[in-house]
Amino acid sequence: MTAIYTASATASGDGRNGHVRSSDGVLDFDLAVPKEMGGPGGAHSNPEQLFAAGYAACFHSALKMVARSQKVELTDTAITVDVGIGPKADGTPGFQLAATIEAELAGVDEATAKQLLEAAHQVCPYSNATRGNIDVQLTVA
């Protein structure tokens, strides 16, 4: 692959209770472990939120691209990605992720919506990166 853009970010401090900063300074904030994972929570982000936000934005773009190519007009749309983290299902040490992608596609029938979601899932870079690595569920709101 020849990269047309490369994002760079650095994590420092204590990992999940640390700090992240992008090379251009646009992202520059502290992280905190969520209360559900034994941390302080509060008004700080965490890696799962960042992954969910990136996946949602990327998938939404892929969906719009696929719809345009199929001449389906989308007007009022939103993509919500929920990213869960938990112990590996096979009992081996470590953690794994799972994601649910929910699409809100006003004015689109369910069959078309599902077809668009499946097509977007084939072209979205996040979907391609996670395919076969984490469970990803596609749903229509």
Coordinates of N, CA, C and O in Angstrom, one line a residue:
M1 N 0.8 -1.2 0.0 CA 0.0 0.0 0.0 C 0.9 1.2 0.0 O 1.9 1.3 0.7
T2 N 0.5 2.2 -0.8 CA 1.2 3.5 -0.8 C 0.3 4.5 0.0 O -0.9 4.7 -0.5
A3 N 0.7 4.9 1.2 CA -0.1 5.8 2.0 C -0.3 7.2 1.3 O 0.7 7.7 0.9
I4 N -1.5 7.7 1.3 CA -1.8 9.0 0.8 C -1.9 10.0 2.0 O -1.9 11.2 1.8
Y5 N -2.0 9.5 3.2 CA -2.0 10.3 4.4 C -1.6 9.4 5.5 O -2.0 8.2 5.6
T6 N -0.8 9.9 6.4 CA -0.4 9.2 7.6 C -0.7 10.1 8.9 O -0.2 11.2 8.9
A7 N -1.5 9.5 9.8 CA -1.7 10.2 11.0 C -0.7 9.7 12.1 O -0.3 8.6 12.0
S8 N -0.3 10.6 13.0 CA 0.6 10.2 14.0 C 0.2 10.8 15.3 O -0.2 12.0 15.4
A9 N 0.2 10.0 16.3 CA -0.2 10.4 17.7 C 0.8 9.7 18.7 O 1.2 8.6 18.4
T10 N 1.0 10.3 19.8 CA 1.9 9.8 20.8 C 1.1 9.7 22.1 O 0.5 10.7 22.5
A11 N 1.2 8.6 22.8 CA 0.7 8.4 24.1 C 1.8 8.4 25.1 O 2.9 7.8 24.9
S12 N 1.6 9.1 26.2 CA 2.6 9.2 27.2 C 2.0 9.1 28.6 O 0.8 9.0 28.7
G13 N 2.8 9.1 29.6 CA 2.3 9.0 31.0 C 2.0 7.5 31.3 O 2.9 6.7 31.1
D14 N 0.9 7.2 31.9 CA 0.5 5.9 32.4 C -0.5 5.2 31.5 O -1.5 4.7 32.0
G15 N -0.2 5.2 30.2 CA -1.1 4.4 29.3 C -2.5 4.9 29.3 O -2.8 6.1 28.9
R16 N -3.4 4.1 29.8 CA -4.9 4.5 29.8 C -5.2 5.6 30.8 O -6.2 6.3 30.7
N17 N -4.3 5.9 31.7 CA -4.4 7.1 32.6 C -3.3 8.1 32.2 O -2.7 8.7 33.1
G18 N -3.1 8.2 30.9 CA -2.0 9.1 30.4 C -2.5 10.3 29.6 O -3.6 10.8 29.9
H19 N -1.7 10.5 28.6 CA -2.0 11.7 27.7 C -1.8 11.3 26.3 O -0.9 10.5 26.0
V20 N -2.6 11.8 25.4 CA -2.3 11.6 23.9 C -2.3 13.0 23.2 O -2.9 13.9 23.6
R21 N -1.4 13.0 22.2 CA -1.3 14.2 21.4 C -1.0 13.8 20.0 O -0.1 12.9 19.7
S22 N -1.7 14.4 19.0 CA -1.4 14.1 17.6 C -0.2 15.0 17.2 O 0.1 16.0 17.9
S23 N 0.5 14.6 16.2 CA 1.7 15.3 15.8 C 1.4 16.8 15.4 O 2.3 17.6 15.5
D24 N 0.2 17.1 14.9 CA -0.2 18.4 14.6 C -0.8 19.2 15.7 O -1.1 20.4 15.6
G25 N -1.0 18.6 16.9 CA -1.5 19.2 18.1 C -3.0 19.4 18.1 O -3.6 19.9 19.1
V26 N -3.7 18.9 17.1 CA -5.2 19.0 17.1 C -5.8 18.2 18.2 O -6.7 18.7 18.9
L27 N -5.3 17.0 18.4 CA -5.7 16.2 19.6 C -4.6 16.4 20.6 O -3.4 16.3 20.3
D28 N -5.0 16.7 21.8 CA -4.0 17.0 22.9 C -4.8 16.9 24.2 O -5.3 18.0 24.7
F29 N -4.9 15.7 24.8 CA -5.7 15.6 26.0 C -5.4 14.4 26.8 O -4.7 13.5 26.4
D30 N -5.9 14.4 28.1 CA -5.6 13.3 29.0 C -6.6 12.2 28.8 O -7.8 12.5 28.3
L31 N -6.2 11.0 29.2 CA -7.1 9.8 29.1 C -7.3 9.4 30.5 O -6.5 9.6 31.4
A32 N -8.4 8.6 30.7 CA -8.7 8.0 32.0 C -9.4 6.7 31.8 O -10.2 6.5 30.9
V33 N -9.0 5.7 32.7 CA -9.7 4.4 32.6 C -11.2 4.6 33.0 O -11.4 5.3 34.1
P34 N -12.1 4.1 32.3 CA -13.5 4.2 32.7 C -13.8 3.6 34.1 O -13.1 2.6 34.5
K35 N -14.8 4.1 34.8 CA -15.2 3.5 36.1 C -15.5 2.0 35.9 O -15.2 1.3 36.8
E36 N -16.1 1.7 34.8 CA -16.5 0.3 34.6 C -15.3 -0.7 34.6 O -15.4 -1.9 34.8
M37 N -14.1 -0.1 34.3 CA -12.9 -0.9 34.3 C -12.0 -0.7 35.5 O -10.9 -1.0 35.5
G38 N -12.6 0.0 36.5 CA -11.9 0.2 37.8 C -11.1 1.5 37.9 O -10.4 1.7 38.8
G39 N -11.3 2.4 36.9 CA -10.6 3.6 36.9 C -11.5 4.8 37.4 O -12.6 4.6 37.9
P40 N -10.9 6.0 37.3 CA -11.6 7.1 37.9 C -12.7 7.7 37.0 O -13.6 8.4 37.4
G41 N -12.7 7.3 35.7 CA -13.7 7.8 34.7 C -13.6 9.3 34.7 O -12.5 9.9 34.6
G42 N -14.7 10.0 34.6 CA -14.7 11.4 34.6 C -14.7 12.0 33.2 O -15.0 11.3 32.2
A43 N -14.3 13.2 33.1 CA -14.4 14.0 31.9 C -13.1 13.8 31.0 O -12.5 14.7 30.5
H44 N -12.7 12.5 30.9 CA -11.6 12.2 30.0 C -12.0 11.1 29.1 O -12.8 10.2 29.4
S45 N -11.4 11.1 27.9 CA -11.6 10.1 26.9 C -10.9 8.8 27.3 O -10.1 8.7 28.3
N46 N -11.0 7.8 26.4 CA -10.3 6.5 26.6 C -10.1 5.9 25.2 O -10.8 6.4 24.2
P47 N -9.2 4.9 25.0 CA -9.0 4.4 23.7 C -10.2 3.8 23.0 O -10.3 4.0 21.8
E48 N -11.2 3.3 23.7 CA -12.3 2.7 23.1 C -13.2 3.8 22.5 O -13.8 3.7 21.4
Q49 N -13.3 4.9 23.2 CA -14.1 6.1 22.6 C -13.4 6.6 21.4 O -14.1 6.9 20.4
L50 N -12.1 6.7 21.4 CA -11.4 7.2 20.2 C -11.6 6.3 19.1 O -11.8 6.7 17.9
F51 N -11.5 5.0 19.3 CA -11.7 4.0 18.2 C -13.1 4.1 17.7 O -13.3 4.1 16.4
A52 N -14.1 4.2 18.6 CA -15.5 4.3 18.1 C -15.7 5.5 17.3 O -16.4 5.5 16.3
A53 N -15.2 6.6 17.7 CA -15.3 7.9 16.9 C -14.7 7.8 15.6 O -15.3 8.2 14.6
G54 N -13.5 7.3 15.5 CA -12.8 7.1 14.2 C -13.6 6.1 13.3 O -13.7 6.4 12.1
Y55 N -14.0 5.0 13.9 CA -14.7 4.0 13.1 C -16.0 4.6 12.6 O -16.4 4.4 11.4
A56 N -16.8 5.3 13.4 CA -18.0 5.9 13.0 C -17.9 6.9 11.9 O -18.6 6.9 10.9
A57 N -16.9 7.8 12.0 CA -16.7 8.8 10.9 C -16.2 8.1 9.6 O -16.7 8.5 8.5
C58 N -15.3 7.2 9.7 CA -14.8 6.5 8.5 C -16.0 5.7 7.9 O -16.1 5.7 6.6
F59 N -16.7 4.9 8.7 CA -17.8 4.1 8.1 C -18.9 5.0 7.5 O -19.4 4.6 6.4
H60 N -19.2 6.1 8.1 CA -20.2 7.1 7.5 C -19.7 7.5 6.1 O -20.5 7.6 5.2
S61 N -18.5 7.9 6.0 CA -17.9 8.3 4.7 C -18.0 7.1 3.7 O -18.4 7.4 2.5
A62 N -17.7 5.9 4.1 CA -17.8 4.8 3.2 C -19.3 4.6 2.8 O -19.5 4.3 1.6
L63 N -20.2 4.7 3.7 CA -21.6 4.5 3.4 C -22.1 5.5 2.4 O -22.7 5.2 1.4
K64 N -21.7 6.8 2.6 CA -22.1 7.9 1.6 C -21.5 7.6 0.2 O -22.1 7.8 -0.8
M65 N -20.2 7.1 0.2 CA -19.6 6.8 -1.1 C -20.3 5.7 -1.8 O -20.6 5.8 -3.0
V66 N -20.6 4.7 -1.1 CA -21.3 3.5 -1.7 C -22.7 3.9 -2.2 O -23.1 3.6 -3.3
A67 N -23.4 4.7 -1.4 CA -24.7 5.2 -1.8 C -24.7 6.0 -3.1 O -25.5 5.8 -4.0
R68 N -23.7 6.9 -3.2 CA -23.5 7.7 -4.4 C -23.2 6.8 -5.6 O -23.8 7.0 -6.7
S69 N -22.4 5.8 -5.4 CA -22.0 5.0 -6.5 C -23.2 4.1 -7.0 O -23.3 3.7 -8.1
Q70 N -24.2 3.9 -6.1 CA -25.4 3.1 -6.4 C -26.6 4.0 -6.7 O -27.7 3.5 -6.8
K71 N -26.3 5.3 -6.8 CA -27.4 6.3 -7.1 C -28.5 6.3 -6.1 O -29.7 6.4 -6.4
V72 N -28.2 6.0 -4.8 CA -29.1 6.1 -3.7 C -28.9 7.4 -3.0 O -27.8 7.7 -2.5
E73 N -30.0 8.2 -2.9 CA -29.9 9.5 -2.3 C -30.1 9.4 -0.8 O -31.1 8.9 -0.3
L74 N -29.0 9.8 0.0 CA -29.1 9.8 1.5 C -29.2 11.2 1.9 O -28.4 12.1 1.5
T75 N -30.1 11.5 2.8 CA -30.3 12.9 3.2 C -29.9 13.0 4.7 O -29.0 13.7 5.1
D76 N -30.7 12.4 5.6 CA -30.5 12.5 7.0 C -29.9 11.2 7.5 O -30.7 10.2 7.7
T77 N -28.6 11.1 7.8 CA -28.0 9.9 8.2 C -27.1 10.1 9.4 O -26.6 11.2 9.6
A78 N -26.9 9.0 10.1 CA -25.9 9.0 11.2 C -25.5 7.6 11.4 O -26.2 6.6 11.2
I79 N -24.2 7.4 11.8 CA -23.7 6.2 12.2 C -23.2 6.2 13.6 O -22.5 7.1 14.0
T80 N -23.6 5.3 14.4 CA -23.2 5.1 15.8 C -22.4 3.8 15.9 O -22.9 2.8 15.5
V81 N -21.2 3.9 16.5 CA -20.4 2.7 16.7 C -20.2 2.5 18.2 O -19.7 3.5 18.9
D82 N -20.6 1.4 18.7 CA -20.4 1.0 20.1 C -19.2 0.1 20.1 O -19.2 -1.0 19.4
V83 N -18.2 0.4 20.9 CA -17.0 -0.5 21.0 C -16.9 -1.0 22.4 O -16.9 -0.3 23.4
G84 N -17.0 -2.4 22.5 CA -16.9 -3.0 23.8 C -15.5 -3.6 24.0 O -14.9 -4.0 23.0
I85 N -15.1 -3.7 25.2 CA -13.8 -4.3 25.6 C -14.1 -5.3 26.7 O -14.8 -5.0 27.6
G86 N -13.4 -6.5 26.6 CA -13.6 -7.5 27.7 C -12.6 -8.6 27.6 O -11.8 -8.6 26.6
P87 N -12.5 -9.4 28.5 CA -11.6 -10.6 28.5 C -11.8 -11.4 27.3 O -12.9 -11.5 26.8
K88 N -10.7 -11.9 26.7 CA -10.8 -12.8 25.6 C -11.8 -14.0 25.8 O -11.7 -14.6 26.9
A89 N -12.6 -14.2 24.8 CA -13.6 -15.3 25.0 C -13.1 -16.7 25.1 O -13.7 -17.5 25.7
D90 N -11.9 -16.9 24.6 CA -11.3 -18.2 24.7 C -10.6 -18.5 26.0 O -10.0 -19.6 26.2
G91 N -10.6 -17.5 26.9 CA -10.1 -17.7 28.2 C -8.6 -17.5 28.3 O -8.0 -17.6 29.4
T92 N -7.9 -17.2 27.2 CA -6.5 -17.0 27.3 C -6.3 -15.6 27.8 O -7.2 -14.7 27.8
P93 N -5.1 -15.3 28.3 CA -4.8 -13.9 28.9 C -5.0 -12.8 27.9 O -4.7 -13.0 26.7
G94 N -5.5 -11.7 28.3 CA -5.6 -10.6 27.4 C -7.1 -10.1 27.3 O -8.0 -10.7 27.9
F95 N -7.3 -9.1 26.4 CA -8.6 -8.5 26.2 C -8.8 -8.5 24.7 O -7.9 -8.6 23.9
Q96 N -10.1 -8.3 24.4 CA -10.5 -8.2 23.0 C -11.6 -7.2 22.8 O -12.2 -6.8 23.8
L97 N -11.8 -6.7 21.6 CA -12.8 -5.7 21.3 C -14.0 -6.4 20.5 O -13.8 -7.4 19.9
A98 N -15.1 -5.7 20.6 CA -16.3 -6.0 19.7 C -16.9 -4.7 19.4 O -16.8 -3.7 20.1
A99 N -17.5 -4.7 18.2 CA -18.1 -3.4 17.7 C -19.5 -3.7 17.2 O -19.8 -4.7 16.5
T100 N -20.4 -2.7 17.4 CA -21.7 -2.7 16.8 C -21.9 -1.4 16.0 O -21.6 -0.4 16.6
I101 N -22.2 -1.5 14.8 CA -22.4 -0.3 13.9 C -23.9 -0.2 13.7 O -24.5 -1.1 13.1
E102 N -24.5 0.9 14.1 CA -25.9 1.2 13.9 C -26.1 2.3 13.0 O -25.5 3.4 13.2
A103 N -26.8 2.1 11.9 CA -27.1 3.2 10.9 C -28.5 3.7 11.0 O -29.4 3.0 11.1
E104 N -28.6 5.1 11.0 CA -29.8 5.8 10.9 C -29.9 6.3 9.5 O -29.1 7.2 9.1
L105 N -30.8 5.8 8.6 CA -30.9 6.2 7.2 C -32.3 6.6 7.0 O -33.1 5.7 6.5
A106 N -32.7 7.8 7.2 CA -34.1 8.3 7.0 C -34.5 8.2 5.6 O -33.7 8.5 4.7
G107 N -35.7 7.6 5.3 CA -36.2 7.6 4.0 C -35.7 6.4 3.1 O -35.9 6.4 1.9
V108 N -34.9 5.5 3.7 CA -34.4 4.4 3.0 C -35.0 3.1 3.6 O -35.1 2.9 4.8
D109 N -35.6 2.3 2.7 CA -36.2 1.0 3.1 C -35.2 0.1 3.7 O -34.0 0.2 3.5
E110 N -35.6 -0.8 4.6 CA -34.7 -1.7 5.4 C -33.8 -2.5 4.5 O -32.6 -2.7 4.8
A111 N -34.3 -3.1 3.4 CA -33.5 -3.9 2.5 C -32.4 -3.2 1.9 O -31.3 -3.6 1.8
T112 N -32.7 -2.0 1.4 CA -31.7 -1.1 0.8 C -30.7 -0.7 1.9 O -29.5 -0.7 1.6
A113 N -31.1 -0.3 3.0 CA -30.2 0.1 4.1 C -29.3 -1.0 4.5 O -28.1 -0.8 4.6
K114 N -29.8 -2.3 4.6 CA -28.9 -3.4 4.9 C -27.9 -3.6 3.8 O -26.7 -3.9 4.1
Q115 N -28.3 -3.5 2.6 CA -27.4 -3.7 1.4 C -26.3 -2.6 1.4 O -25.1 -2.9 1.2
L116 N -26.7 -1.4 1.7 CA -25.7 -0.3 1.8 C -24.7 -0.5 2.9 O -23.5 -0.3 2.7
L117 N -25.2 -1.0 4.0 CA -24.3 -1.3 5.2 C -23.3 -2.3 4.8 O -22.1 -2.2 5.1
E118 N -23.8 -3.4 4.2 CA -22.9 -4.5 3.9 C -21.8 -4.0 2.9 O -20.6 -4.4 3.0
A119 N -22.3 -3.2 1.9 CA -21.3 -2.7 0.9 C -20.3 -1.8 1.5 O -19.1 -1.8 1.2
A120 N -20.8 -0.9 2.4 CA -19.8 0.0 3.1 C -18.9 -0.8 4.0 O -17.7 -0.4 4.1
H121 N -19.3 -1.9 4.6 CA -18.5 -2.7 5.4 C -17.3 -3.3 4.6 O -16.3 -3.6 5.2
Q122 N -17.5 -3.5 3.3 CA -16.5 -4.0 2.4 C -15.4 -3.0 2.0 O -14.3 -3.4 1.7
V123 N -15.8 -1.7 2.1 CA -14.8 -0.7 1.6 C -14.2 0.1 2.7 O -13.2 0.7 2.5
C124 N -14.9 0.2 3.9 CA -14.4 1.0 5.0 C -13.0 0.5 5.5 O -12.9 -0.7 5.8
P125 N -12.0 1.3 5.6 CA -10.7 0.9 6.0 C -10.7 0.3 7.5 O -10.0 -0.6 7.7
Y126 N -11.6 0.9 8.3 CA -11.6 0.3 9.7 C -12.2 -1.1 9.6 O -11.8 -2.0 10.3
S127 N -13.3 -1.3 8.8 CA -13.9 -2.6 8.7 C -12.9 -3.6 8.1 O -12.8 -4.8 8.5
N128 N -12.1 -3.1 7.1 CA -11.1 -4.0 6.5 C -10.0 -4.4 7.5 O -9.5 -5.5 7.5
A129 N -9.6 -3.4 8.4 CA -8.6 -3.7 9.4 C -9.1 -4.6 10.5 O -8.3 -5.4 11.0
T130 N -10.4 -4.6 10.8 CA -10.9 -5.4 11.9 C -11.5 -6.7 11.5 O -11.6 -7.6 12.3
R131 N -11.7 -6.9 10.2 CA -12.4 -8.1 9.6 C -11.5 -9.3 10.0 O -10.4 -9.4 9.8
G132 N -12.2 -10.3 10.7 CA -11.5 -11.5 11.1 C -10.8 -11.4 12.4 O -10.3 -12.3 13.0
N133 N -10.8 -10.1 13.0 CA -10.1 -9.9 14.2 C -11.0 -9.6 15.4 O -10.7 -10.0 16.5
I134 N -12.1 -8.9 15.1 CA -13.1 -8.6 16.2 C -14.5 -8.9 15.6 O -14.7 -8.8 14.4
D135 N -15.4 -9.1 16.5 CA -16.8 -9.3 16.1 C -17.4 -7.9 15.8 O -17.3 -7.0 16.6
V136 N -17.9 -7.8 14.6 CA -18.6 -6.5 14.2 C -20.0 -6.8 13.7 O -20.2 -7.6 12.8
Q137 N -21.0 -6.2 14.4 CA -22.4 -6.4 14.0 C -22.9 -5.1 13.3 O -22.6 -4.0 13.8
L138 N -23.6 -5.3 12.3 CA -24.2 -4.2 11.5 C -25.7 -4.2 11.8 O -26.4 -5.2 11.7
T139 N -26.3 -3.0 12.2 CA -27.7 -2.9 12.5 C -28.3 -1.7 11.8 O -27.6 -0.7 11.6
V140 N -29.6 -1.7 11.6 CA -30.3 -0.5 11.1 C -31.2 -0.1 12.2 O -32.0 -0.9 12.7
A141 N -31.2 1.2 12.5 CA -32.0 1.8 13.5 C -33.5 1.8 13.1 O -33.8 2.0 11.9

